[in-house]
Amino acid sequence: MGCAPSIHVSQSGVIYCRDSDESNSPHQTTTISQGTATVHGFFIKTDAAESLPSVLAYQSRATRTSSRREKKENSNCTEAETQTSHTSVKVASTEVRFGPMRLTQDPFQVLLVFAKEDSQSDGFWWACDKAGYKCNIARTPESALEYFLDKHHEIIIIDNRHARYFDAEAVCRSIRATNPGKNTVILVVVPQMSNDQEESSVLPLLNAGFNRRYLENPNITACYNELIQLEHGEVQSQFKLRACSSIFTALEHCQEAIEITSEDHVIQYVNPAFEHMMGYHKGELVGKELTELPKCDKNKADLLDTINTCIKKGKEWQGIYYARRKAGDSIQQDVTVTPVIGQGGKIRHFVSIKKLCSDNNKQIYNVQSDDKYTEENSQSDSQSLRRKDRRKGSIDVRSITSKRSDGSSHNRRHSSMARIHSMTIEAPITKVINIINTAQENSPVTVAEALDRVLEILRTTELYSPQLGTKDDDPHTSNLVGGLMTDGLRRLSGNEYIFSKNCRQTEKTEGPLWTSLDGQIEEEPDLQQSHMPVALSDVPPHVAELLEEEESWDFNIFELEATTNKRPLLYLGLKILTQFGVCKFLNCSETTLRSWLQVIETNYHASNSYHNSTHAADVLHATAYFLRKDRVKGSLDKLDEVAALIAAAVHDVDHPGRTNSFLCNAGSELAVLYNDTAVLESHHAALAFQLTAGDNKSNIFKNIERNQFRTLRQAIIDMVLATEMTKHFEHVNKFVNSINKPMTSIDETSSNSESSDGECPSSIKDSMENRLLIKRMMIKCADVANPCRSVELCVEWAGRISEEYFAQTDEEKRQGLPVVMPVFDRNTCSIPKSQISFIDYFINDMFDAWDAFANLPNLIQHLAENYKYWKTLDESKYKGLRPPPDL
């Protein structure tokens, strides 16, 4: 078959086909006249005008055998189908009978897995042509698996003659491990043995998953005969076995209870309706003899003998039978037992169909409800319950609707329940769990066990919160994580919730109020008492000089704090928001913006060592710095930018200098108001809009369109809530999976493009969900960027946050509250250890992910320097902020 057959057309329209390399064959020339002739399995019409294109197409396929070696040597896959033109004979679908079922089998597909083309692969290729099969060739194990998962071939032929190319047994196992690979026929080609070579056992091949062995023989007829035998043997048998899945699907969804036993009355199968009726789950029944189950004494003494005598004769038995459920109660059933004839003409199975007598419907539903709660601690029970949930139109529906006496109400209720059962309302995590459950059924034991561990993890509520692992023994880490990532009420001994006696309600409702920690009411300061610049040009020269360095990451916010008399947010905010065109976007005047900044800054507590307006200004500065980065800027639109800047300015407004856990433990008014969930973050967002709308002079939103305001408001709220640390790992992991990983693949693809670095793919920019993740990550990084500042700034911020935590611990001890972070005791705390723990647990991974997106090498360098600084202090057993002169 190395050369193409030559085609000749006589003047009379007779076509001659000569195979040039089979000159000795008795069929070396085929004449096609006014009838039909066969050319390697093709039936071709005799009309010369119509036949010529078909024959030429056949000739081109023959020549393609040799050209494939030249043109597609590096290709993983090639494909050919047994069709030449509309004049060629096409193999139609065949009808297969399986008992009473009539099945339609599509034309067979064959996958050849050969690393190199040779006479053997060509033999099978042309045998497929002759048999009318579709054929694919894969060159590598990877492409073979990919092609199979796409096409679901009935026959796979794997070359095992040359072990240096790939492991044929490994390829077979990988295919068998897939769900569609279970019913595929896999043939292995082995080399011919010499006369003095001993015949090897086929058991290793069978154990690897192969169905048959084929001794190397490139003859097309031999290959053709092998394929035909497979088609009428194993392939058709596997095709019928695949049809059984539809039968089991019907059984699983059947409303009637079905039980299948062996001829010795060993239970082989029960459907979910049977589990529901009897109160057992499948694992408790399958494999047991019927005699092992408890019997009901309401039946006649000889009833079982009567049933056995009848069915052993091959006759069907039908009648009333009393059964005992797992709960111990008895139910009346209408039972039909049918014997099934199997191999050897003998009875091999008994099928029992059981229906509840109408008087039992209500009783079964009520008892089943009770059983569900008593048995739900068992893992196997929970699997049973999941199967029940997937059933549509189950007995539960009939039982519920039977309570309604009115006919129309009954029908309407039944229809409504049926629609609910058919709705696709599964949560994404439920779909994932169901997919894994399905994959387990056809997986090896080791894979199934691994998937069990995956399911255990997925069923937890804290999917994104990592385990402390080896850090459990580090009190600094566990205290810090516990203090920042816990929410809700903490309990003391006796399980009594703790409420502070000093917290009290106030009757005043106008203006923002905060019940201070000592029980005093702090009212909103008089805004008129503070000096406010008239315009950006009126900013004092020494302040303006400092603000010239605002675009640098190393901008010193503490110098601005000192120069502005602890009002850095007003001056820095005025410059940044003006630079980003916030006034123009909001259609408000600069005077309104200045008034708004003054209101927001006044509502930060200057008495807090850390959570004050200087921190807000610092977060605003970091946010603006990030927004100027090309990729961040290219990912967000103008509304996103404005929302991010406003969120940064207000994200900690009216912060009391205490954590959420403290407020919940103290039973503060805010904790009660926000149900112990994201207490401070909810308060910051709500108060920011309350303050803005409270005075028309400072209402920066008063001139924007309603829908735009709602979108902007939602974006601001979402970013402020994202600063809550309990969702830290959720936000980081979502960013990595949805932004970093796709960006990595895009960057690798476009690595040769000069303009790829600063561009953001449209797939990210056009996705609202992706932009949301970027904004959350941006404000989170800006909020805790202290370890990424210069060493001097980092040390100052560390001292301030530590002092605030020290003050909280002191307050908790004074009020007799649970101490949220015991390690932050001002007399014993090691600040270097606390910073190391914070960087290890929260900062490193988050800023690695953010740097991978925004390209921030200077921040990563500062982070490394600061980490080294704290490590040096810690290794020297020094607990303070700055080293002594001799260190």
Tab-separated table of N, CA and C in Angstrom, residues 546 549-562 572 609-610 614-615 617-619 621-622 625 782-802 831 835 838-839 858-859 862-863 865-867 869-870 881-882:
chain	number	residue	atom	x	y	z
A	546	LEU	N	5.426	69.308	50.934
A	546	LEU	CA	5.361	67.897	51.284
A	546	LEU	C	4.525	67.112	50.262
A	549	GLU	N	5.680	65.272	46.904
A	549	GLU	CA	6.214	63.913	46.880
A	549	GLU	C	5.116	62.866	47.012
A	550	GLU	N	3.897	63.273	46.873
A	550	GLU	CA	2.758	62.379	47.141
A	550	GLU	C	2.714	61.159	46.207
A	551	GLU	N	3.206	61.287	45.010
A	551	GLU	CA	3.129	60.168	44.069
A	551	GLU	C	4.192	59.105	44.331
A	552	SER	N	5.140	59.381	45.222
A	552	SER	CA	6.171	58.403	45.559
A	552	SER	C	5.660	57.438	46.617
A	553	TRP	N	6.042	56.166	46.487
A	553	TRP	CA	5.630	55.186	47.499
A	553	TRP	C	6.250	55.491	48.860
A	554	ASP	N	7.392	56.134	48.874
A	554	ASP	CA	8.090	56.442	50.126
A	554	ASP	C	7.644	57.768	50.731
A	555	PHE	N	6.516	58.278	50.268
A	555	PHE	CA	5.941	59.508	50.844
A	555	PHE	C	5.749	59.332	52.357
A	556	ASN	N	6.234	60.338	53.136
A	556	ASN	CA	6.199	60.242	54.600
A	556	ASN	C	4.902	60.839	55.133
A	557	ILE	N	3.955	59.965	55.470
A	557	ILE	CA	2.644	60.421	55.928
A	557	ILE	C	2.724	61.037	57.320
A	558	PHE	N	3.741	60.646	58.108
A	558	PHE	CA	3.843	61.171	59.473
A	558	PHE	C	4.316	62.621	59.482
A	559	GLU	N	5.149	62.986	58.513
A	559	GLU	CA	5.535	64.395	58.390
A	559	GLU	C	4.310	65.232	58.036
A	560	LEU	N	3.453	64.709	57.149
A	560	LEU	CA	2.232	65.438	56.799
A	560	LEU	C	1.308	65.522	58.003
A	561	GLU	N	1.229	64.484	58.809
A	561	GLU	CA	0.410	64.503	60.017
A	561	GLU	C	0.857	65.607	60.963
A	562	ALA	N	2.180	65.721	61.159
A	562	ALA	CA	2.699	66.731	62.075
A	562	ALA	C	2.518	68.133	61.518
A	572	LEU	N	-4.221	65.786	51.886
A	572	LEU	CA	-3.850	64.757	50.918
A	572	LEU	C	-5.050	64.346	50.069
A	609	SER	N	-4.335	55.554	68.580
A	609	SER	CA	-2.934	55.592	68.168
A	609	SER	C	-2.761	55.121	66.727
A	610	TYR	N	-3.642	54.244	66.260
A	610	TYR	CA	-3.490	53.706	64.898
A	610	TYR	C	-4.676	54.053	64.004
A	614	THR	N	-4.836	59.684	60.054
A	614	THR	CA	-3.532	59.471	59.417
A	614	THR	C	-3.519	58.103	58.722
A	615	HIS	N	-4.087	57.105	59.392
A	615	HIS	CA	-4.199	55.791	58.751
A	615	HIS	C	-5.091	55.885	57.507
A	617	ALA	N	-5.536	58.482	55.599
A	617	ALA	CA	-4.767	59.171	54.565
A	617	ALA	C	-3.720	58.243	53.969
A	618	ASP	N	-3.122	57.395	54.799
A	618	ASP	CA	-2.119	56.457	54.324
A	618	ASP	C	-2.735	55.434	53.365
A	619	VAL	N	-3.930	54.937	53.695
A	619	VAL	CA	-4.621	53.984	52.826
A	619	VAL	C	-5.039	54.671	51.527
A	621	HIS	N	-3.456	57.147	50.131
A	621	HIS	CA	-2.215	57.314	49.354
A	621	HIS	C	-1.842	56.014	48.644
A	622	ALA	N	-1.930	54.887	49.349
A	622	ALA	CA	-1.589	53.598	48.742
A	622	ALA	C	-2.554	53.255	47.612
A	625	TYR	N	-1.701	55.240	44.619
A	625	TYR	CA	-0.461	54.706	44.031
A	625	TYR	C	-0.764	53.477	43.173
A	782	ALA	N	-3.856	48.050	50.383
A	782	ALA	CA	-3.638	49.416	50.857
A	782	ALA	C	-3.868	49.523	52.359
A	783	ASP	N	-4.814	48.755	52.882
A	783	ASP	CA	-5.171	48.835	54.295
A	783	ASP	C	-4.067	48.287	55.203
A	784	VAL	N	-3.336	47.285	54.735
A	784	VAL	CA	-2.302	46.664	55.581
A	784	VAL	C	-0.942	46.740	54.904
A	785	ALA	N	-0.672	47.836	54.222
A	785	ALA	CA	0.581	47.983	53.479
A	785	ALA	C	1.751	48.405	54.352
A	786	ASN	N	1.549	48.548	55.664
A	786	ASN	CA	2.622	49.039	56.535
A	786	ASN	C	3.911	48.231	56.417
A	787	PRO	N	3.862	46.887	56.383
A	787	PRO	CA	5.115	46.130	56.271
A	787	PRO	C	5.824	46.330	54.936
A	788	CYS	N	5.161	46.957	53.972
A	788	CYS	CA	5.765	47.193	52.666
A	788	CYS	C	6.248	48.629	52.511
A	789	ARG	N	6.145	49.419	53.560
A	789	ARG	CA	6.686	50.774	53.543
A	789	ARG	C	8.179	50.720	53.893
A	790	SER	N	8.827	51.870	53.873
A	790	SER	CA	10.233	51.914	54.277
A	790	SER	C	10.346	51.499	55.738
A	791	VAL	N	11.545	51.121	56.158
A	791	VAL	CA	11.731	50.596	57.510
A	791	VAL	C	11.268	51.597	58.561
A	792	GLU	N	11.588	52.895	58.362
A	792	GLU	CA	11.214	53.907	59.357
A	792	GLU	C	9.701	53.987	59.510
A	793	LEU	N	8.971	53.994	58.383
A	793	LEU	CA	7.508	54.075	58.449
A	793	LEU	C	6.926	52.785	59.006
A	794	CYS	N	7.482	51.659	58.601
A	794	CYS	CA	6.990	50.369	59.072
A	794	CYS	C	7.106	50.253	60.583
A	795	VAL	N	8.227	50.664	61.127
A	795	VAL	CA	8.440	50.572	62.575
A	795	VAL	C	7.463	51.478	63.319
A	796	GLU	N	7.226	52.682	62.786
A	796	GLU	CA	6.294	53.603	63.434
A	796	GLU	C	4.878	53.027	63.450
A	797	TRP	N	4.448	52.465	62.325
A	797	TRP	CA	3.103	51.882	62.276
A	797	TRP	C	2.996	50.677	63.216
A	798	ALA	N	4.058	49.874	63.299
A	798	ALA	CA	4.040	48.719	64.202
A	798	ALA	C	3.872	49.162	65.642
A	799	GLY	N	4.539	50.238	66.009
A	799	GLY	CA	4.386	50.745	67.373
A	799	GLY	C	2.986	51.238	67.650
A	800	ARG	N	2.382	51.864	66.650
A	800	ARG	CA	1.029	52.416	66.852
A	800	ARG	C	-0.024	51.313	66.981
A	801	ILE	N	0.025	50.308	66.116
A	801	ILE	CA	-0.982	49.254	66.209
A	801	ILE	C	-0.774	48.451	67.485
A	802	SER	N	0.468	48.252	67.889
A	802	SER	CA	0.732	47.518	69.125
A	802	SER	C	0.169	48.268	70.320
A	831	ILE	N	7.092	42.698	70.159
A	831	ILE	CA	6.591	43.312	68.929
A	831	ILE	C	7.232	42.688	67.695
A	835	GLN	N	5.023	41.056	64.559
A	835	GLN	CA	5.150	41.507	63.175
A	835	GLN	C	5.548	40.364	62.247
A	838	PHE	N	2.467	38.322	61.650
A	838	PHE	CA	1.530	39.017	60.771
A	838	PHE	C	1.997	38.940	59.316
A	839	ILE	N	3.284	39.143	59.094
A	839	ILE	CA	3.813	39.094	57.732
A	839	ILE	C	3.705	37.674	57.172
A	858	ASN	N	9.269	47.476	44.203
A	858	ASN	CA	9.762	48.255	45.345
A	858	ASN	C	9.064	47.862	46.643
A	859	LEU	N	7.775	47.522	46.561
A	859	LEU	CA	7.061	47.096	47.766
A	859	LEU	C	7.591	45.756	48.274
A	862	HIS	N	10.896	46.333	50.019
A	862	HIS	CA	10.693	46.866	51.375
A	862	HIS	C	10.214	45.770	52.323
A	863	LEU	N	9.322	44.924	51.844
A	863	LEU	CA	8.795	43.851	52.680
A	863	LEU	C	9.912	42.922	53.139
A	865	GLU	N	13.104	43.677	53.401
A	865	GLU	CA	13.967	44.409	54.329
A	865	GLU	C	13.347	44.479	55.721
A	866	ASN	N	12.052	44.743	55.777
A	866	ASN	CA	11.386	44.841	57.078
A	866	ASN	C	11.336	43.491	57.789
A	867	TYR	N	11.112	42.452	57.017
A	867	TYR	CA	11.071	41.108	57.616
A	867	TYR	C	12.434	40.772	58.215
A	869	TYR	N	14.573	42.920	59.288
A	869	TYR	CA	14.733	43.796	60.454
A	869	TYR	C	14.088	43.162	61.688
A	870	TRP	N	12.846	42.705	61.528
A	870	TRP	CA	12.154	42.106	62.677
A	870	TRP	C	12.796	40.789	63.082
A	881	LEU	N	10.636	48.075	69.663
A	881	LEU	CA	10.503	48.486	68.270
A	881	LEU	C	11.848	48.699	67.595
A	882	ARG	N	12.754	49.298	68.331
A	882	ARG	CA	14.042	49.657	67.734
A	882	ARG	C	15.163	49.021	68.543
